Amino acid sequence: MKVGVLALQGDFREHLALATQCGHEGISVRTVDELNAVDALILPGGESTTIIKLAQSFGLLEPIRERIGSGLPVYGSCAGMILLADRIEDGIVGQQTFGGIDMTVRRNAFGRQVDSFESDITFNGTQLHAIFIRAPWVEEVGDGVVVLSKAAGHPVAVRQGNLLATSFHPELTDDHAVHSYFFDEICKGR
Amino acid sequence: MSEATGTARVKRGMAEMLKGGTIMDVVNVEQAKIAEDAGACAVMALERVPADIRAQGGVARMSDPDMIEKIQAAVSIPVMAKVRIGHFVEAQIIESLNVDYIDESEVLTPADYTNHIDKWKFKVPFVCGATNLGEALRRINEGAAMIRSKGEAGTGDVSNAMMHMRTIGAEIRRLTSMREDELYVAAKELQAPYALVKEVAETGKLPVVLFTAGGIATPADAALMMQMGADGVFIGSGIFKSGNPAQRAAACVKATTFFNDAKVLAEVSRGLGEAMVGINVADIPVPHRLADRGW
C-alpha cells in the first residue's frame, strides 16, 4: 500500500519510517500529484497553523478535502488531529481545517510545553505509552465518532469511518499499535 | 496512570514538532502576529534583534517578562526566549513564565565564561548553539534538547552558518566510518562524552533536532541550509530588518518546506523588496564575533 505523509512541516519523517517498518511504501506528499498517488494519508505532528497555511498556499486544501470526502483513509496525530476536526477551539482567527471528523478539538488544551507529558493509556483496549506535546484534546464528538482513548477525562483518540486521530505521538515511540490499527483495521477494510 | 512532565522525550519531542519550520525573532506583539500569519512554527521573543544588539553595543540581557507575556498572549504558536550563557537565574525566571523553549544564546552577553547552564535541572527544554560536533555534544550532555548552528547573528551573512553545518555534518560522517575501537580517541578529540560519540557513530545523526541559525536573510538562504541537512531554520534580524517583513516571512516559510524545488524558490524570491543591508562577517573584528562565545 502507498502511504502518503503530508510533508509540509512537522515530524513527517517519523511517520514515513513507521509506514515503511509496517511493510508499506511511504511517500512524502507536498503536491496534488503526490496526493493523488496514495492509498492512505497521514497528517503528522507539527504546528497546525503553519501546515494549513502551506496547504492553502500550494493548492492542497480542497484536493485533500475532496479525497477525505471520497473515503480516503486518513490518520492525524496531534496537529493532524486538529486538521481533521470539523470544529476547533483556541485556533487563530479564521483558522481552517481539512475536517472530516464530527468533533470539536481544543488546541494546546493540556497547556504549554512545561505541561507536555508522557503517560500510559489504553488505546482500543490495549495499553500503550503515549507522548503528549502541547497536545489538543477532544471537547465533544458527534454520534458517528468512536472514542478509542481518554486522558484527563477527555477523548484523545477517536475514529469516524476511515478517519483516525490521536492527541499523542505514537511516531515518537517504538510502539506500532496505533499505526497497525490504522493500516490493518481501517485501510484494509477498503 | 503514571504521568511524567519535563522528560528528555517530551523536551526533544517538542523540537521534533518544529521540524521543517521557520522560527522568527520578534520584538513586539505586532511582529509576533505578522510571523504567525506568515506561517512561522514558533517565535523568539526578545527586546532587540541581533542586528540592533550589534549596532548599539553594551550588555545584552534577557527580555522584560512583561514583553514576553504580551507576545505569549498575542499568538497561539510556541514562544521561545533567550537567556545569557550560564545565567541560570535568568533561565529560572523565563521558565516561570511558561515559555515553550529557552535559547541559551551567544547573542546575549555571556554571564559565565566557563560553564553553561545545567539544563537537566529545568522542566522547560533548551536549544543551544554549536559551531562543531564536539560543542553540540557538550551542550546535549548538559541537557540541551535541540541544537542550532551559530552563524554570525545580525549580519545577514550566511557563510558562518554554512561552515557550522558543513563541520557538524563532516564530523558526524567521519564518526560513522570509524572502527568501534577508534571512538574512544574520537571522543577525546571532540572533547565530548564517549556515550554520545558512540550513539552518533551508530545512528549517523545527532540525538536531537538540528536547526540552523545566524545570518539567514533570504528564502534562498533558508533553502540552502535545509539542503545542507538542517531540520529547520531560525531567522533573527533577516525578516524585520527588511523592506517587506510580512512577504519575506511568508516566502521564507515556503522556501523551508519546498527547499528542493527551484521553481517554488524562484517564485517566492520575486519582488521581495530590500533584504537587510547586512555586514560581511570578515569585516567584523574577531573579538566582536558572537559565534566564539560558548565553550
XYZ file of C-alpha atoms in Angstrom:
485
model
C 0.000 0.000 0.000
C 1.195 3.515 -0.797
C 1.014 5.538 2.403
C 1.354 9.268 1.929
C 2.558 11.541 4.716
C 1.764 15.237 4.377
C 5.303 16.693 4.368
C 4.741 20.440 4.651
C 6.036 20.830 8.218
C 6.420 18.724 11.351
C 7.629 15.212 12.176
C 6.692 13.617 8.848
C 9.954 11.631 8.625
C 9.000 9.620 11.726
C 5.634 8.678 10.201
C 7.314 7.740 6.907
C 9.748 5.498 8.789
C 6.891 3.796 10.653
C 4.936 3.215 7.453
C 7.999 1.554 5.967
C 8.585 -0.558 9.095
C 4.971 -1.756 8.841
C 5.690 -3.006 5.315
C 4.216 -0.167 3.259
C 5.667 2.277 0.769
C 5.972 5.707 2.412
C 5.525 8.722 0.144
C 6.097 12.388 1.058
C 3.123 14.455 -0.070
C 3.707 18.111 -0.970
C 1.804 18.333 -4.277
C -1.578 17.327 -5.702
C 0.101 14.747 -7.961
C 1.719 13.110 -4.962
C -1.605 13.215 -3.111
C -3.391 11.510 -5.990
C -0.873 8.650 -5.968
C -1.513 7.458 -2.407
C -3.913 4.864 -0.940
C -3.873 6.380 2.553
C -2.674 9.626 4.126
C -1.071 10.547 7.454
C -1.158 14.117 8.807
C 1.892 14.454 11.090
C 2.551 16.321 14.296
C 3.774 19.875 13.898
C 2.294 23.350 14.001
C -1.287 23.198 12.708
C -1.390 26.894 11.710
C 1.790 26.509 9.629
C 0.627 23.303 7.942
C -2.812 24.642 6.958
C -1.336 27.899 5.600
C 1.109 25.969 3.430
C -1.682 23.651 2.280
C -3.750 26.697 1.259
C -0.828 28.434 -0.483
C 0.070 25.379 -2.518
C -3.448 24.364 -3.530
C -3.750 21.266 -1.346
C -6.656 22.284 0.908
C -9.555 21.462 -1.438
C -7.952 18.359 -3.016
C -7.336 16.877 0.456
C -10.923 17.722 1.498
C -12.201 16.045 -1.655
C -10.178 12.878 -1.067
C -11.343 12.756 2.551
C -14.904 13.159 1.286
C -14.489 10.250 -1.113
C -13.335 7.871 1.615
C -9.523 8.117 1.696
C -8.246 6.598 4.972
C -6.520 9.380 6.910
C -4.739 9.318 10.277
C -3.712 12.525 12.067
C -1.528 12.840 15.183
C -1.648 15.999 17.341
C -1.616 18.807 14.741
C -3.087 16.153 12.434
C -5.989 15.702 14.869
C -6.673 19.445 14.732
C -6.570 19.323 10.921
C -9.184 16.520 10.849
C -11.615 18.288 13.196
C -14.801 19.822 11.832
C -14.611 22.450 14.605
C -11.702 23.869 16.654
C -11.395 25.982 19.796
C -8.494 28.346 20.564
C -7.426 28.497 16.939
C -6.099 31.668 15.336
C -8.628 33.961 13.637
C -10.065 32.215 10.590
C -8.013 29.043 11.063
C -9.180 26.423 8.571
C -9.042 22.637 8.833
C -9.435 19.805 6.345
C -12.225 18.476 8.562
C -13.994 15.153 8.267
C -14.426 14.070 11.882
C -17.572 15.390 13.572
C -15.809 16.752 16.678
C -14.614 19.918 18.389
C -10.883 19.911 19.209
C -9.255 22.370 21.604
C -5.726 23.410 20.591
C -2.979 23.252 23.271
C -5.657 22.023 25.687
C -3.207 20.349 28.066
C -1.188 23.587 28.337
C 2.174 24.897 27.205
C 5.386 22.925 26.773
C 6.125 22.675 30.534
C 2.842 20.729 30.790
C 3.765 18.304 27.992
C 3.840 14.759 29.409
C 4.189 11.054 28.792
C 1.771 8.567 30.262
C 0.429 5.017 29.982
C -3.007 4.997 28.401
C -5.437 2.473 26.979
C -5.934 2.544 23.214
C -8.767 0.437 21.847
C -8.448 -1.902 24.826
C -4.648 -2.305 24.870
C -2.022 -0.481 26.974
C 0.439 1.858 25.337
C 2.872 4.568 26.351
C 1.790 7.909 24.885
C 3.670 11.185 24.436
C 1.623 14.399 24.574
C 3.317 17.619 23.384
C 1.385 20.878 23.715
C -1.395 18.482 22.893
C -5.008 19.135 21.936
C -7.936 17.192 23.318
C -11.426 16.490 22.019
C -14.127 18.647 23.614
C -17.163 16.901 22.148
C -17.974 14.373 19.439
C -20.936 13.701 17.172
C -22.900 10.450 17.048
C -20.760 8.705 14.449
C -17.494 9.098 16.339
C -15.959 6.230 18.356
C -13.693 7.185 21.280
C -10.658 4.853 21.461
C -8.677 6.519 24.306
C -9.182 9.044 27.055
C -6.793 11.083 29.220
C -7.714 13.586 31.941
C -11.347 12.775 31.205
C -11.163 13.865 27.559
C -11.062 11.792 24.393
C -7.506 11.689 22.976
C -8.024 9.052 20.256
C -11.099 8.896 18.039
C -12.289 7.217 14.854
C -15.039 8.085 12.433
C -15.283 5.749 9.461
C -11.943 5.850 7.625
C -10.586 8.727 9.707
C -8.438 8.246 12.823
C -6.990 10.948 15.092
C -4.830 10.945 18.233
C -3.721 13.813 20.504
C -0.473 11.942 21.173
C 2.528 10.968 19.067
C 2.944 7.195 18.535
C 5.521 8.088 15.856
C 7.907 9.169 18.638
C 7.846 5.722 20.273
C 8.665 2.185 19.154
C 5.070 1.080 19.699
C 3.371 0.409 16.350
C -0.092 -0.242 17.822
C -1.814 2.894 16.516
C -0.247 2.705 13.058
C -1.016 -1.012 12.836
C -4.633 -0.279 13.787
C -4.772 2.338 11.024
C -3.196 0.118 8.382
C -4.835 -3.177 9.374
C -8.267 -2.150 10.639
C -9.048 0.988 8.627
C -7.083 0.804 5.373
C -7.620 -2.923 4.885
C -11.374 -2.555 5.041
C -11.433 -0.685 1.763
C -1.939 6.281 35.070
C 1.629 7.489 35.705
C 2.195 10.892 34.221
C 5.668 12.433 33.736
C 6.445 16.000 32.641
C 9.786 17.547 31.691
C 11.291 14.257 30.474
C 14.016 14.169 27.815
C 11.470 12.607 25.484
C 8.901 15.406 25.735
C 11.643 18.057 25.553
C 13.238 16.549 22.448
C 9.808 15.688 21.064
C 8.798 19.353 21.150
C 11.706 20.131 18.811
C 10.622 17.293 16.520
C 7.311 19.137 16.023
C 9.146 22.290 14.891
C 10.980 20.480 12.087
C 10.579 21.791 8.578
C 9.559 25.109 10.093
C 10.804 28.655 10.475
C 11.275 30.293 13.881
C 11.353 34.099 13.781
C 12.762 36.739 16.137
C 10.090 39.248 17.147
C 10.351 42.298 19.417
C 6.669 43.187 19.864
C 3.099 41.921 19.518
C 2.675 43.326 16.026
C 5.714 41.456 14.717
C 4.628 38.264 16.503
C 1.270 38.389 14.716
C 2.945 39.004 11.358
C 5.176 35.964 11.990
C 2.227 33.757 12.979
C 0.189 34.906 9.969
C 3.128 34.150 7.692
C 3.275 30.554 8.960
C 6.150 30.667 11.467
C 6.142 27.466 13.568
C 7.333 29.446 16.632
C 8.563 32.905 17.590
C 11.571 34.032 19.631
C 10.545 36.941 21.876
C 13.352 39.415 22.520
C 13.794 43.145 23.075
C 16.319 43.815 20.332
C 17.103 41.725 17.274
C 20.782 40.759 16.928
C 21.464 43.465 14.309
C 20.427 46.127 16.840
C 22.317 44.492 19.705
C 25.371 44.587 17.481
C 24.810 48.224 16.467
C 24.011 49.518 19.951
C 26.598 47.541 21.905
C 26.550 47.279 25.700
C 25.488 44.281 27.781
C 22.577 42.343 26.275
C 20.360 40.530 28.805
C 17.128 38.521 28.926
C 13.960 40.374 27.883
C 11.432 42.049 30.170
C 8.903 39.415 31.364
C 6.099 41.885 30.522
C 7.149 41.937 26.895
C 7.386 38.127 26.718
C 3.954 37.688 28.313
C 2.353 40.121 25.874
C 3.680 38.075 22.986
C 2.505 34.823 24.616
C -0.963 36.334 24.907
C -0.982 37.527 21.306
C -0.112 34.293 19.479
C -1.060 30.613 19.752
C 2.187 29.184 18.341
C 5.114 28.284 20.659
C 7.036 31.200 22.170
C 10.765 30.971 22.907
C 13.009 33.386 24.799
C 16.747 33.892 25.171
C 18.902 33.843 28.300
C 22.610 34.600 28.684
C 25.056 31.700 28.537
C 25.482 30.368 32.091
C 22.832 32.654 33.613
C 20.708 30.022 35.311
C 18.645 32.561 37.236
C 17.520 34.255 34.036
C 16.539 30.734 32.944
C 14.585 30.163 36.191
C 12.726 33.434 35.610
C 11.937 32.635 31.983
C 10.836 29.106 32.900
C 8.392 30.554 35.459
C 6.714 32.452 32.593
C 5.900 29.104 30.928
C 7.758 29.857 27.702
C 7.942 26.813 25.428
C 11.720 26.790 24.777
C 14.744 28.653 26.159
C 17.636 29.631 23.897
C 20.895 29.809 25.884
C 22.279 32.262 23.412
C 25.608 33.743 22.412
C 23.669 36.719 21.027
C 23.301 37.946 24.614
C 26.362 38.818 26.694
C 27.621 35.676 28.498
C 27.213 35.540 32.282
C 29.758 32.736 32.725
C 32.884 32.267 30.621
C 33.476 28.712 31.860
C 30.173 26.921 32.458
C 26.918 26.679 30.598
C 23.591 26.190 32.408
C 22.846 22.719 33.831
C 19.809 22.264 31.646
C 18.739 18.924 33.185
C 17.524 20.921 36.223
C 14.728 22.512 34.184
C 11.346 21.313 33.007
C 11.409 23.686 30.034
C 13.575 22.494 27.128
C 16.669 24.365 25.911
C 18.152 24.999 22.490
C 21.869 25.835 22.321
C 24.239 26.949 19.587
C 27.138 24.885 18.259
C 29.885 25.526 15.716
C 31.031 21.886 15.578
C 30.087 18.375 16.715
C 32.056 18.434 19.977
C 30.335 21.636 21.059
C 26.921 20.197 20.100
C 27.530 17.034 22.146
C 28.773 19.009 25.163
C 25.541 21.012 25.094
C 23.447 17.831 24.744
C 25.376 16.334 27.680
C 24.338 19.391 29.726
C 20.707 18.730 28.783
C 20.095 20.710 25.579
C 17.102 19.164 23.752
C 17.753 20.930 20.437
C 20.880 22.275 18.706
C 21.269 25.098 16.232
C 24.228 26.372 14.266
C 25.769 29.587 15.480
C 26.167 31.619 12.327
C 27.181 35.210 12.941
C 23.909 36.733 14.204
C 22.708 40.117 12.995
C 24.841 40.157 9.841
C 22.683 38.714 7.075
C 25.854 36.830 6.063
C 25.140 33.113 5.860
C 28.759 31.959 5.492
C 29.354 31.082 9.146
C 26.131 29.099 9.494
C 27.201 27.266 6.329
C 30.588 26.482 7.856
C 28.971 25.140 11.041
C 26.528 22.926 9.132
C 29.359 21.564 6.981
C 31.584 20.976 10.011
C 28.913 19.206 12.075
C 27.915 17.081 9.062
C 31.513 16.179 8.198
C 32.346 15.232 11.785
C 29.252 13.015 12.009
C 30.135 11.304 8.709
C 33.702 10.747 9.963
C 32.425 9.029 13.125
C 30.181 6.676 11.145
C 33.197 5.447 9.163
C 35.387 4.694 12.185
C 36.125 1.354 13.818
C 34.470 0.943 17.210
C 37.842 0.871 18.976
C 38.725 4.257 17.465
C 35.755 6.029 19.043
C 37.492 6.442 22.416
C 40.133 8.690 20.882
C 37.476 10.391 18.752
C 35.650 11.288 21.976
C 38.865 12.678 23.421
C 39.485 14.771 20.307
C 35.911 16.052 20.169
C 36.029 16.786 23.934
C 32.661 15.083 24.165
C 31.294 12.184 26.265
C 32.061 8.750 24.852
C 28.441 7.522 25.145
C 27.167 10.346 22.924
C 30.017 9.891 20.440
C 29.181 6.185 20.180
C 25.478 6.962 19.694
C 26.231 9.399 16.852
C 28.602 6.874 15.237
C 25.822 4.255 15.285
C 22.899 6.413 14.145
C 24.709 8.850 11.834
C 22.892 11.832 13.308
C 22.658 13.965 16.418
C 20.370 12.565 19.117
C 18.373 15.827 18.978
C 16.952 18.049 16.252
C 19.474 20.303 14.450
C 18.270 23.706 13.254
C 20.314 26.402 11.625
C 20.664 29.992 12.788
C 22.684 33.079 12.095
C 22.810 35.280 9.023
C 19.806 33.819 7.184
C 18.171 36.707 5.277
C 16.532 35.297 2.121
C 14.377 32.315 1.058
C 17.415 31.025 -0.828
C 19.485 31.130 2.388
C 16.797 29.123 4.194
C 16.660 26.526 1.400
C 20.469 26.331 1.293
C 20.552 25.394 4.969
C 17.778 22.814 4.510
C 19.673 21.218 1.619
C 22.714 21.122 3.917
C 20.708 18.910 6.265
C 19.192 21.378 8.726
C 15.886 20.244 10.263
C 14.571 23.821 10.229
C 15.555 27.470 10.304
C 15.827 30.337 12.796
C 15.601 33.797 11.247
C 16.678 36.626 13.525
C 17.153 40.074 12.065
C 16.544 38.930 8.488
C 12.766 39.407 8.494
C 12.031 42.591 10.393
C 15.136 44.445 9.193
C 13.983 44.028 5.593
C 11.755 46.157 3.378
C 8.609 43.999 3.455
C 8.615 41.747 6.541
C 5.226 40.033 6.008
C 6.022 38.977 2.459
C 9.598 37.955 3.261
C 8.433 35.943 6.282
C 5.882 34.009 4.195
C 8.483 33.466 1.468
C 10.993 32.016 3.948
C 8.336 29.660 5.384
C 7.553 28.360 1.879
C 11.251 28.058 0.989
C 11.909 25.996 4.127
C 9.241 23.470 3.044
C 9.983 23.450 -0.709
C 13.770 23.695 -0.269
C 14.371 21.228 -3.088
C 12.056 22.849 -5.637
C 13.858 25.611 -7.555
C 10.651 26.719 -9.280
C 8.927 27.412 -5.979
C 12.095 29.096 -4.696
C 12.196 31.367 -7.749
C 8.516 32.193 -7.318
C 8.803 33.152 -3.649
C 12.022 35.126 -4.253
C 10.279 37.534 -6.672
C 9.570 41.130 -5.681
C 10.528 40.805 -2.019
C 11.932 44.323 -1.855
C 15.035 45.152 0.041
C 16.777 42.476 2.120
C 18.505 43.550 5.318
C 21.620 45.516 4.428
C 23.985 43.152 6.171
C 27.587 43.090 7.287
C 30.274 40.781 5.917
C 31.491 38.558 8.749
C 35.062 39.133 7.537
C 34.670 42.850 8.320
C 33.789 42.186 11.972
C 36.815 42.283 14.272
C 37.387 38.848 15.837
C 36.661 39.983 19.434
C 33.191 41.096 18.299
C 32.200 37.793 16.705
C 29.373 36.163 18.625
C 29.981 32.599 17.432
C 33.159 32.456 19.558
C 31.034 32.763 22.700
C 30.365 29.304 24.170
C 32.851 26.666 25.286
